[in-house]
Amino acid sequence: MVRPTPAPLEGDAPTRARVVQAILESGPSTAAALAEQMDLTPAAVRRHLDHLVEEGVVESSEERVYGSRRRGRPARVFALTATGRDGLEHQYDSLAADVLRFLAETQGEEAVVEFARRRVAFLDREFAKLAAARPDLSGAQVLAEVLTAGGYTAGVRQLPMADQLCQQHCPVSHVAAEFPQLCEAETEAIGRVLGRHVQRLATIAHGDGVCTTSIPTLPETINKQNG
């Protein structure tokens, strides 16, 4: 008979967060090593690790042993999964939002706008480099590759009168929901590097599934396609 997993106690959450932080700082670790680091019993750490594994935050594998293997079963090491790292990103989102609130309160909205513009300055630098190295790509395709390298997972959808730049992921979407200046600065930078007016149709920050920017096709490009 399989016993149901007991519901986690509310007080366990801070300790599990400490376990995750310890693995982040130390890398893949055994339960014994984590117990010593956190001054807990190995049994207590294993209980938290089991729960984190069930949640998909942590994964386990056999410890690699170099040289002669000790007797008994090999120890298991625990490492963060991609899901676990995503969870940590949300914690950094909270910190970033706090910093921007402080900036807005002490320096005014213009300071937030300037921060947002500086944050996307990499688009200008990287676009110029990649465009020179890959003349076979369209401007929208170059931009998509630059954004993907920056963590946005972008692609281009070609339509008769416009290209659509589609960003499947936004690393600052949670913060941009409160500070739309981040999205506005990004749209401004997209138009600047492409040398034309663009229109943002949807954003993840506003609850859409994808950030979509319409890039109108230049007249000479349309003539080439028709010809």
mmCIF file of C-alpha atoms in Angstrom:
data_model
loop_
_atom_site.group_PDB
_atom_site.id
_atom_site.type_symbol
_atom_site.label_atom_id
_atom_site.label_comp_id
_atom_site.label_asym_id
_atom_site.label_seq_id
_atom_site.Cartn_x
_atom_site.Cartn_y
_atom_site.Cartn_z
ATOM 1 C CA MET A 1 0.000 0.000 0.000
ATOM 2 C CA VAL A 2 1.381 3.409 -1.008
ATOM 3 C CA ARG A 3 1.065 5.971 1.706
ATOM 4 C CA PRO A 4 0.086 9.488 0.623
ATOM 5 C CA THR A 5 2.776 12.117 0.944
ATOM 6 C CA PRO A 6 2.007 14.314 3.925
ATOM 7 C CA ALA A 7 1.260 17.932 3.182
ATOM 8 C CA PRO A 8 4.271 20.168 3.783
ATOM 9 C CA LEU A 9 4.239 22.218 6.945
ATOM 10 C CA GLU A 10 4.196 25.960 6.418
ATOM 11 C CA GLY A 11 7.282 26.297 8.592
ATOM 12 C CA ASP A 12 9.271 24.087 6.220
ATOM 13 C CA ALA A 13 9.380 26.680 3.436
ATOM 14 C CA PRO A 14 12.225 28.832 4.883
ATOM 15 C CA THR A 15 14.379 25.755 5.497
ATOM 16 C CA ARG A 16 13.779 24.466 1.978
ATOM 17 C CA ALA A 17 14.746 27.874 0.636
ATOM 18 C CA ARG A 18 17.985 27.552 2.640
ATOM 19 C CA VAL A 19 18.602 24.119 1.122
ATOM 20 C CA VAL A 20 18.148 25.542 -2.378
ATOM 21 C CA GLN A 21 20.468 28.456 -1.575
ATOM 22 C CA ALA A 22 23.096 26.078 -0.172
ATOM 23 C CA ILE A 23 23.051 23.994 -3.368
ATOM 24 C CA LEU A 24 23.259 27.176 -5.445
ATOM 25 C CA GLU A 25 26.333 28.325 -3.526
ATOM 26 C CA SER A 26 28.102 24.956 -3.227
ATOM 27 C CA GLY A 27 27.013 23.214 -6.414
ATOM 28 C CA PRO A 28 25.804 19.582 -6.501
ATOM 29 C CA SER A 29 25.973 18.307 -2.925
ATOM 30 C CA THR A 30 25.207 15.221 -0.877
ATOM 31 C CA ALA A 31 22.648 15.301 1.901
ATOM 32 C CA ALA A 32 25.438 14.793 4.433
ATOM 33 C CA ALA A 33 27.413 17.748 3.119
ATOM 34 C CA LEU A 34 24.322 19.963 3.155
ATOM 35 C CA ALA A 35 23.475 18.848 6.687
ATOM 36 C CA GLU A 36 26.937 19.827 7.900
ATOM 37 C CA GLN A 37 26.803 23.141 6.053
ATOM 38 C CA MET A 38 23.357 24.007 7.429
ATOM 39 C CA ASP A 39 23.859 22.543 10.912
ATOM 40 C CA LEU A 40 20.918 20.151 10.495
ATOM 41 C CA THR A 41 20.614 16.389 10.792
ATOM 42 C CA PRO A 42 21.062 14.384 7.569
ATOM 43 C CA ALA A 43 17.565 12.942 8.064
ATOM 44 C CA ALA A 44 16.031 16.430 8.182
ATOM 45 C CA VAL A 45 17.894 17.520 5.051
ATOM 46 C CA ARG A 46 16.866 14.346 3.185
ATOM 47 C CA ARG A 47 13.209 15.055 4.017
ATOM 48 C CA HIS A 48 13.459 18.510 2.481
ATOM 49 C CA LEU A 49 15.401 17.180 -0.495
ATOM 50 C CA ASP A 50 12.748 14.535 -1.164
ATOM 51 C CA HIS A 51 10.097 17.258 -1.280
ATOM 52 C CA LEU A 52 12.211 19.459 -3.577
ATOM 53 C CA VAL A 53 12.779 16.518 -5.918
ATOM 54 C CA GLU A 54 9.008 15.881 -6.068
ATOM 55 C CA GLU A 55 8.457 19.547 -6.929
ATOM 56 C CA GLY A 56 11.061 19.375 -9.706
ATOM 57 C CA VAL A 57 13.248 21.999 -8.065
ATOM 58 C CA VAL A 58 16.115 19.586 -7.396
ATOM 59 C CA GLU A 59 17.302 16.400 -9.125
ATOM 60 C CA SER A 60 19.557 13.647 -7.804
ATOM 61 C CA SER A 61 22.195 11.414 -9.346
ATOM 62 C CA GLU A 62 24.870 9.022 -8.135
ATOM 63 C CA GLU A 63 28.005 10.674 -6.835
ATOM 64 C CA ARG A 64 30.991 10.197 -9.125
ATOM 65 C CA VAL A 65 33.804 8.382 -7.371
ATOM 66 C CA TYR A 66 37.332 8.697 -8.669
ATOM 67 C CA GLY A 67 39.734 5.896 -7.741
ATOM 68 C CA SER A 68 38.666 2.845 -5.731
ATOM 69 C CA ARG A 69 34.970 2.743 -4.855
ATOM 70 C CA ARG A 70 34.020 2.541 -1.194
ATOM 71 C CA ARG A 71 31.832 -0.249 0.085
ATOM 72 C CA GLY A 72 28.097 0.223 0.175
ATOM 73 C CA ARG A 73 25.729 2.111 -2.034
ATOM 74 C CA PRO A 74 27.154 5.240 -3.688
ATOM 75 C CA ALA A 75 25.980 8.512 -2.195
ATOM 76 C CA ARG A 76 23.538 10.650 -4.131
ATOM 77 C CA VAL A 77 24.244 14.240 -5.029
ATOM 78 C CA PHE A 78 21.545 16.865 -5.459
ATOM 79 C CA ALA A 79 21.607 19.683 -7.997
ATOM 80 C CA LEU A 80 19.199 22.432 -9.036
ATOM 81 C CA THR A 81 17.035 21.832 -12.104
ATOM 82 C CA ALA A 82 16.134 24.475 -14.683
ATOM 83 C CA THR A 83 12.829 24.900 -12.814
ATOM 84 C CA GLY A 84 14.721 25.495 -9.593
ATOM 85 C CA ARG A 85 16.868 28.159 -11.195
ATOM 86 C CA ASP A 86 13.783 29.828 -12.686
ATOM 87 C CA GLY A 87 12.395 30.111 -9.171
ATOM 88 C CA LEU A 88 15.515 31.914 -8.082
ATOM 89 C CA GLU A 89 15.127 34.345 -10.982
ATOM 90 C CA HIS A 90 11.751 35.368 -9.562
ATOM 91 C CA GLN A 91 13.482 36.220 -6.265
ATOM 92 C CA TYR A 92 15.849 38.481 -8.191
ATOM 93 C CA ASP A 93 12.771 40.015 -9.882
ATOM 94 C CA SER A 94 11.552 41.084 -6.468
ATOM 95 C CA LEU A 95 14.900 42.672 -5.688
ATOM 96 C CA ALA A 96 14.967 44.467 -9.055
ATOM 97 C CA ALA A 97 11.464 45.839 -8.494
ATOM 98 C CA ASP A 98 12.506 47.131 -5.069
ATOM 99 C CA VAL A 99 15.524 48.883 -6.604
ATOM 100 C CA LEU A 100 13.408 50.531 -9.320
ATOM 101 C CA ARG A 101 10.830 51.678 -6.764
ATOM 102 C CA PHE A 102 13.610 53.264 -4.740
ATOM 103 C CA LEU A 103 15.021 54.890 -7.882
ATOM 104 C CA ALA A 104 11.603 56.292 -8.817
ATOM 105 C CA GLU A 105 10.976 57.622 -5.305
ATOM 106 C CA THR A 106 14.380 59.242 -4.848
ATOM 107 C CA GLN A 107 15.397 60.290 -8.367
ATOM 108 C CA GLY A 108 12.098 60.479 -10.247
ATOM 109 C CA GLU A 109 10.637 58.640 -13.226
ATOM 110 C CA GLU A 110 13.282 59.969 -15.626
ATOM 111 C CA ALA A 111 15.889 57.961 -13.709
ATOM 112 C CA VAL A 112 13.854 54.797 -14.290
ATOM 113 C CA VAL A 113 13.611 55.628 -17.997
ATOM 114 C CA GLU A 114 17.375 56.171 -18.195
ATOM 115 C CA PHE A 115 18.005 52.868 -16.420
ATOM 116 C CA ALA A 116 15.679 51.080 -18.849
ATOM 117 C CA ARG A 117 17.497 52.585 -21.834
ATOM 118 C CA ARG A 118 20.899 51.632 -20.502
ATOM 119 C CA ARG A 119 19.698 48.099 -19.879
ATOM 120 C CA VAL A 120 18.914 47.535 -23.580
ATOM 121 C CA ALA A 121 22.016 49.329 -24.867
ATOM 122 C CA PHE A 122 23.443 45.896 -25.694
ATOM 123 C CA LEU A 123 21.036 45.756 -28.659
ATOM 124 C CA ASP A 124 22.876 48.573 -30.423
ATOM 125 C CA ARG A 125 26.306 47.039 -29.820
ATOM 126 C CA GLU A 126 25.504 43.427 -30.619
ATOM 127 C CA PHE A 127 23.231 44.233 -33.581
ATOM 128 C CA ALA A 128 26.019 46.131 -35.365
ATOM 129 C CA LYS A 129 28.517 43.308 -34.773
ATOM 130 C CA LEU A 130 26.230 40.504 -35.943
ATOM 131 C CA ALA A 131 24.864 42.469 -38.922
ATOM 132 C CA ALA A 132 28.436 42.959 -40.162
ATOM 133 C CA ALA A 133 29.280 39.291 -39.630
ATOM 134 C CA ARG A 134 26.044 37.921 -41.141
ATOM 135 C CA PRO A 135 25.032 40.027 -44.173
ATOM 136 C CA ASP A 136 22.832 37.129 -45.306
ATOM 137 C CA LEU A 137 20.371 37.825 -42.484
ATOM 138 C CA SER A 138 17.650 40.451 -42.544
ATOM 139 C CA GLY A 139 17.667 43.130 -39.877
ATOM 140 C CA ALA A 140 14.800 41.421 -38.053
ATOM 141 C CA GLN A 141 16.634 38.078 -38.120
ATOM 142 C CA VAL A 142 19.809 39.668 -36.772
ATOM 143 C CA LEU A 143 17.804 41.269 -33.983
ATOM 144 C CA ALA A 144 16.122 37.956 -33.159
ATOM 145 C CA GLU A 145 19.498 36.277 -32.745
ATOM 146 C CA VAL A 146 20.797 39.108 -30.566
ATOM 147 C CA LEU A 147 17.706 38.944 -28.364
ATOM 148 C CA THR A 148 17.922 35.153 -28.101
ATOM 149 C CA ALA A 149 21.528 35.428 -26.927
ATOM 150 C CA GLY A 150 20.250 37.891 -24.318
ATOM 151 C CA GLY A 151 17.736 35.376 -22.951
ATOM 152 C CA TYR A 152 14.608 36.383 -24.878
ATOM 153 C CA THR A 153 14.200 33.321 -27.173
ATOM 154 C CA ALA A 154 13.162 35.346 -30.216
ATOM 155 C CA GLY A 155 12.197 34.467 -33.775
ATOM 156 C CA VAL A 156 10.815 36.186 -36.870
ATOM 157 C CA ARG A 157 7.510 35.543 -38.599
ATOM 158 C CA GLN A 158 7.433 36.910 -42.133
ATOM 159 C CA LEU A 159 4.170 38.431 -43.373
ATOM 160 C CA PRO A 160 3.425 40.161 -46.728
ATOM 161 C CA MET A 161 3.630 43.743 -45.449
ATOM 162 C CA ALA A 162 5.551 43.337 -42.184
ATOM 163 C CA ASP A 163 7.755 41.033 -40.160
ATOM 164 C CA GLN A 164 6.720 40.080 -36.669
ATOM 165 C CA LEU A 165 9.448 39.793 -34.059
ATOM 166 C CA CYS A 166 8.203 37.227 -31.534
ATOM 167 C CA GLN A 167 9.889 36.904 -28.143
ATOM 168 C CA GLN A 168 8.824 33.683 -26.426
ATOM 169 C CA HIS A 169 10.474 34.613 -23.135
ATOM 170 C CA CYS A 170 11.168 37.847 -21.311
ATOM 171 C CA PRO A 171 13.675 37.735 -18.427
ATOM 172 C CA VAL A 172 12.208 40.902 -16.875
ATOM 173 C CA SER A 173 8.494 40.351 -17.504
ATOM 174 C CA HIS A 174 7.549 40.306 -13.802
ATOM 175 C CA VAL A 175 9.282 43.635 -13.207
ATOM 176 C CA ALA A 176 8.047 45.161 -16.481
ATOM 177 C CA ALA A 177 4.458 44.518 -15.372
ATOM 178 C CA GLU A 178 5.004 47.261 -12.782
ATOM 179 C CA PHE A 179 7.534 49.307 -14.747
ATOM 180 C CA PRO A 180 6.413 49.531 -18.412
ATOM 181 C CA GLN A 181 9.401 51.790 -19.052
ATOM 182 C CA LEU A 182 11.398 48.581 -19.560
ATOM 183 C CA CYS A 183 9.149 47.515 -22.452
ATOM 184 C CA GLU A 184 9.053 51.033 -23.879
ATOM 185 C CA ALA A 185 12.847 51.331 -23.897
ATOM 186 C CA GLU A 186 13.132 47.937 -25.576
ATOM 187 C CA THR A 187 10.651 48.907 -28.311
ATOM 188 C CA GLU A 188 12.495 52.189 -28.802
ATOM 189 C CA ALA A 189 15.809 50.317 -29.182
ATOM 190 C CA ILE A 190 14.305 47.844 -31.674
ATOM 191 C CA GLY A 191 13.111 50.702 -33.878
ATOM 192 C CA ARG A 192 16.442 52.502 -33.550
ATOM 193 C CA VAL A 193 18.658 49.588 -34.623
ATOM 194 C CA LEU A 194 16.326 48.728 -37.515
ATOM 195 C CA GLY A 195 16.031 52.347 -38.610
ATOM 196 C CA ARG A 196 12.254 52.405 -38.842
ATOM 197 C CA HIS A 197 9.099 52.846 -36.803
ATOM 198 C CA VAL A 198 7.944 49.630 -35.136
ATOM 199 C CA GLN A 199 4.807 48.825 -33.181
ATOM 200 C CA ARG A 200 4.558 46.623 -30.108
ATOM 201 C CA LEU A 201 1.425 44.474 -30.481
ATOM 202 C CA ALA A 202 1.633 42.322 -27.350
ATOM 203 C CA THR A 203 3.828 41.810 -24.287
ATOM 204 C CA ILE A 204 4.295 39.001 -21.795
ATOM 205 C CA ALA A 205 4.364 41.653 -19.058
ATOM 206 C CA HIS A 206 0.730 42.508 -19.879
ATOM 207 C CA GLY A 207 -0.373 38.890 -19.801
ATOM 208 C CA ASP A 208 0.099 37.939 -23.453
ATOM 209 C CA GLY A 209 1.786 34.655 -24.290
ATOM 210 C CA VAL A 210 4.449 36.247 -26.499
ATOM 211 C CA CYS A 211 6.017 39.680 -26.894
ATOM 212 C CA THR A 212 5.180 40.624 -30.490
ATOM 213 C CA THR A 213 6.570 43.594 -32.394
ATOM 214 C CA SER A 214 5.418 44.521 -35.888
ATOM 215 C CA ILE A 215 8.253 45.614 -38.195
ATOM 216 C CA PRO A 216 6.892 47.132 -41.428
ATOM 217 C CA THR A 217 8.610 45.874 -44.576
ATOM 218 C CA LEU A 218 10.537 48.528 -46.482
ATOM 219 C CA PRO A 219 9.155 49.396 -49.968
ATOM 220 C CA GLU A 220 12.265 48.109 -51.786
ATOM 221 C CA THR A 221 11.969 44.789 -49.964
ATOM 222 C CA ILE A 222 8.325 44.473 -51.033
ATOM 223 C CA ASN A 223 9.299 45.180 -54.652
ATOM 224 C CA LYS A 224 11.959 42.450 -54.538
ATOM 225 C CA GLN A 225 9.461 39.966 -53.128
ATOM 226 C CA ASN A 226 6.906 40.837 -55.819
ATOM 227 C CA GLY A 227 9.445 40.852 -58.567
#
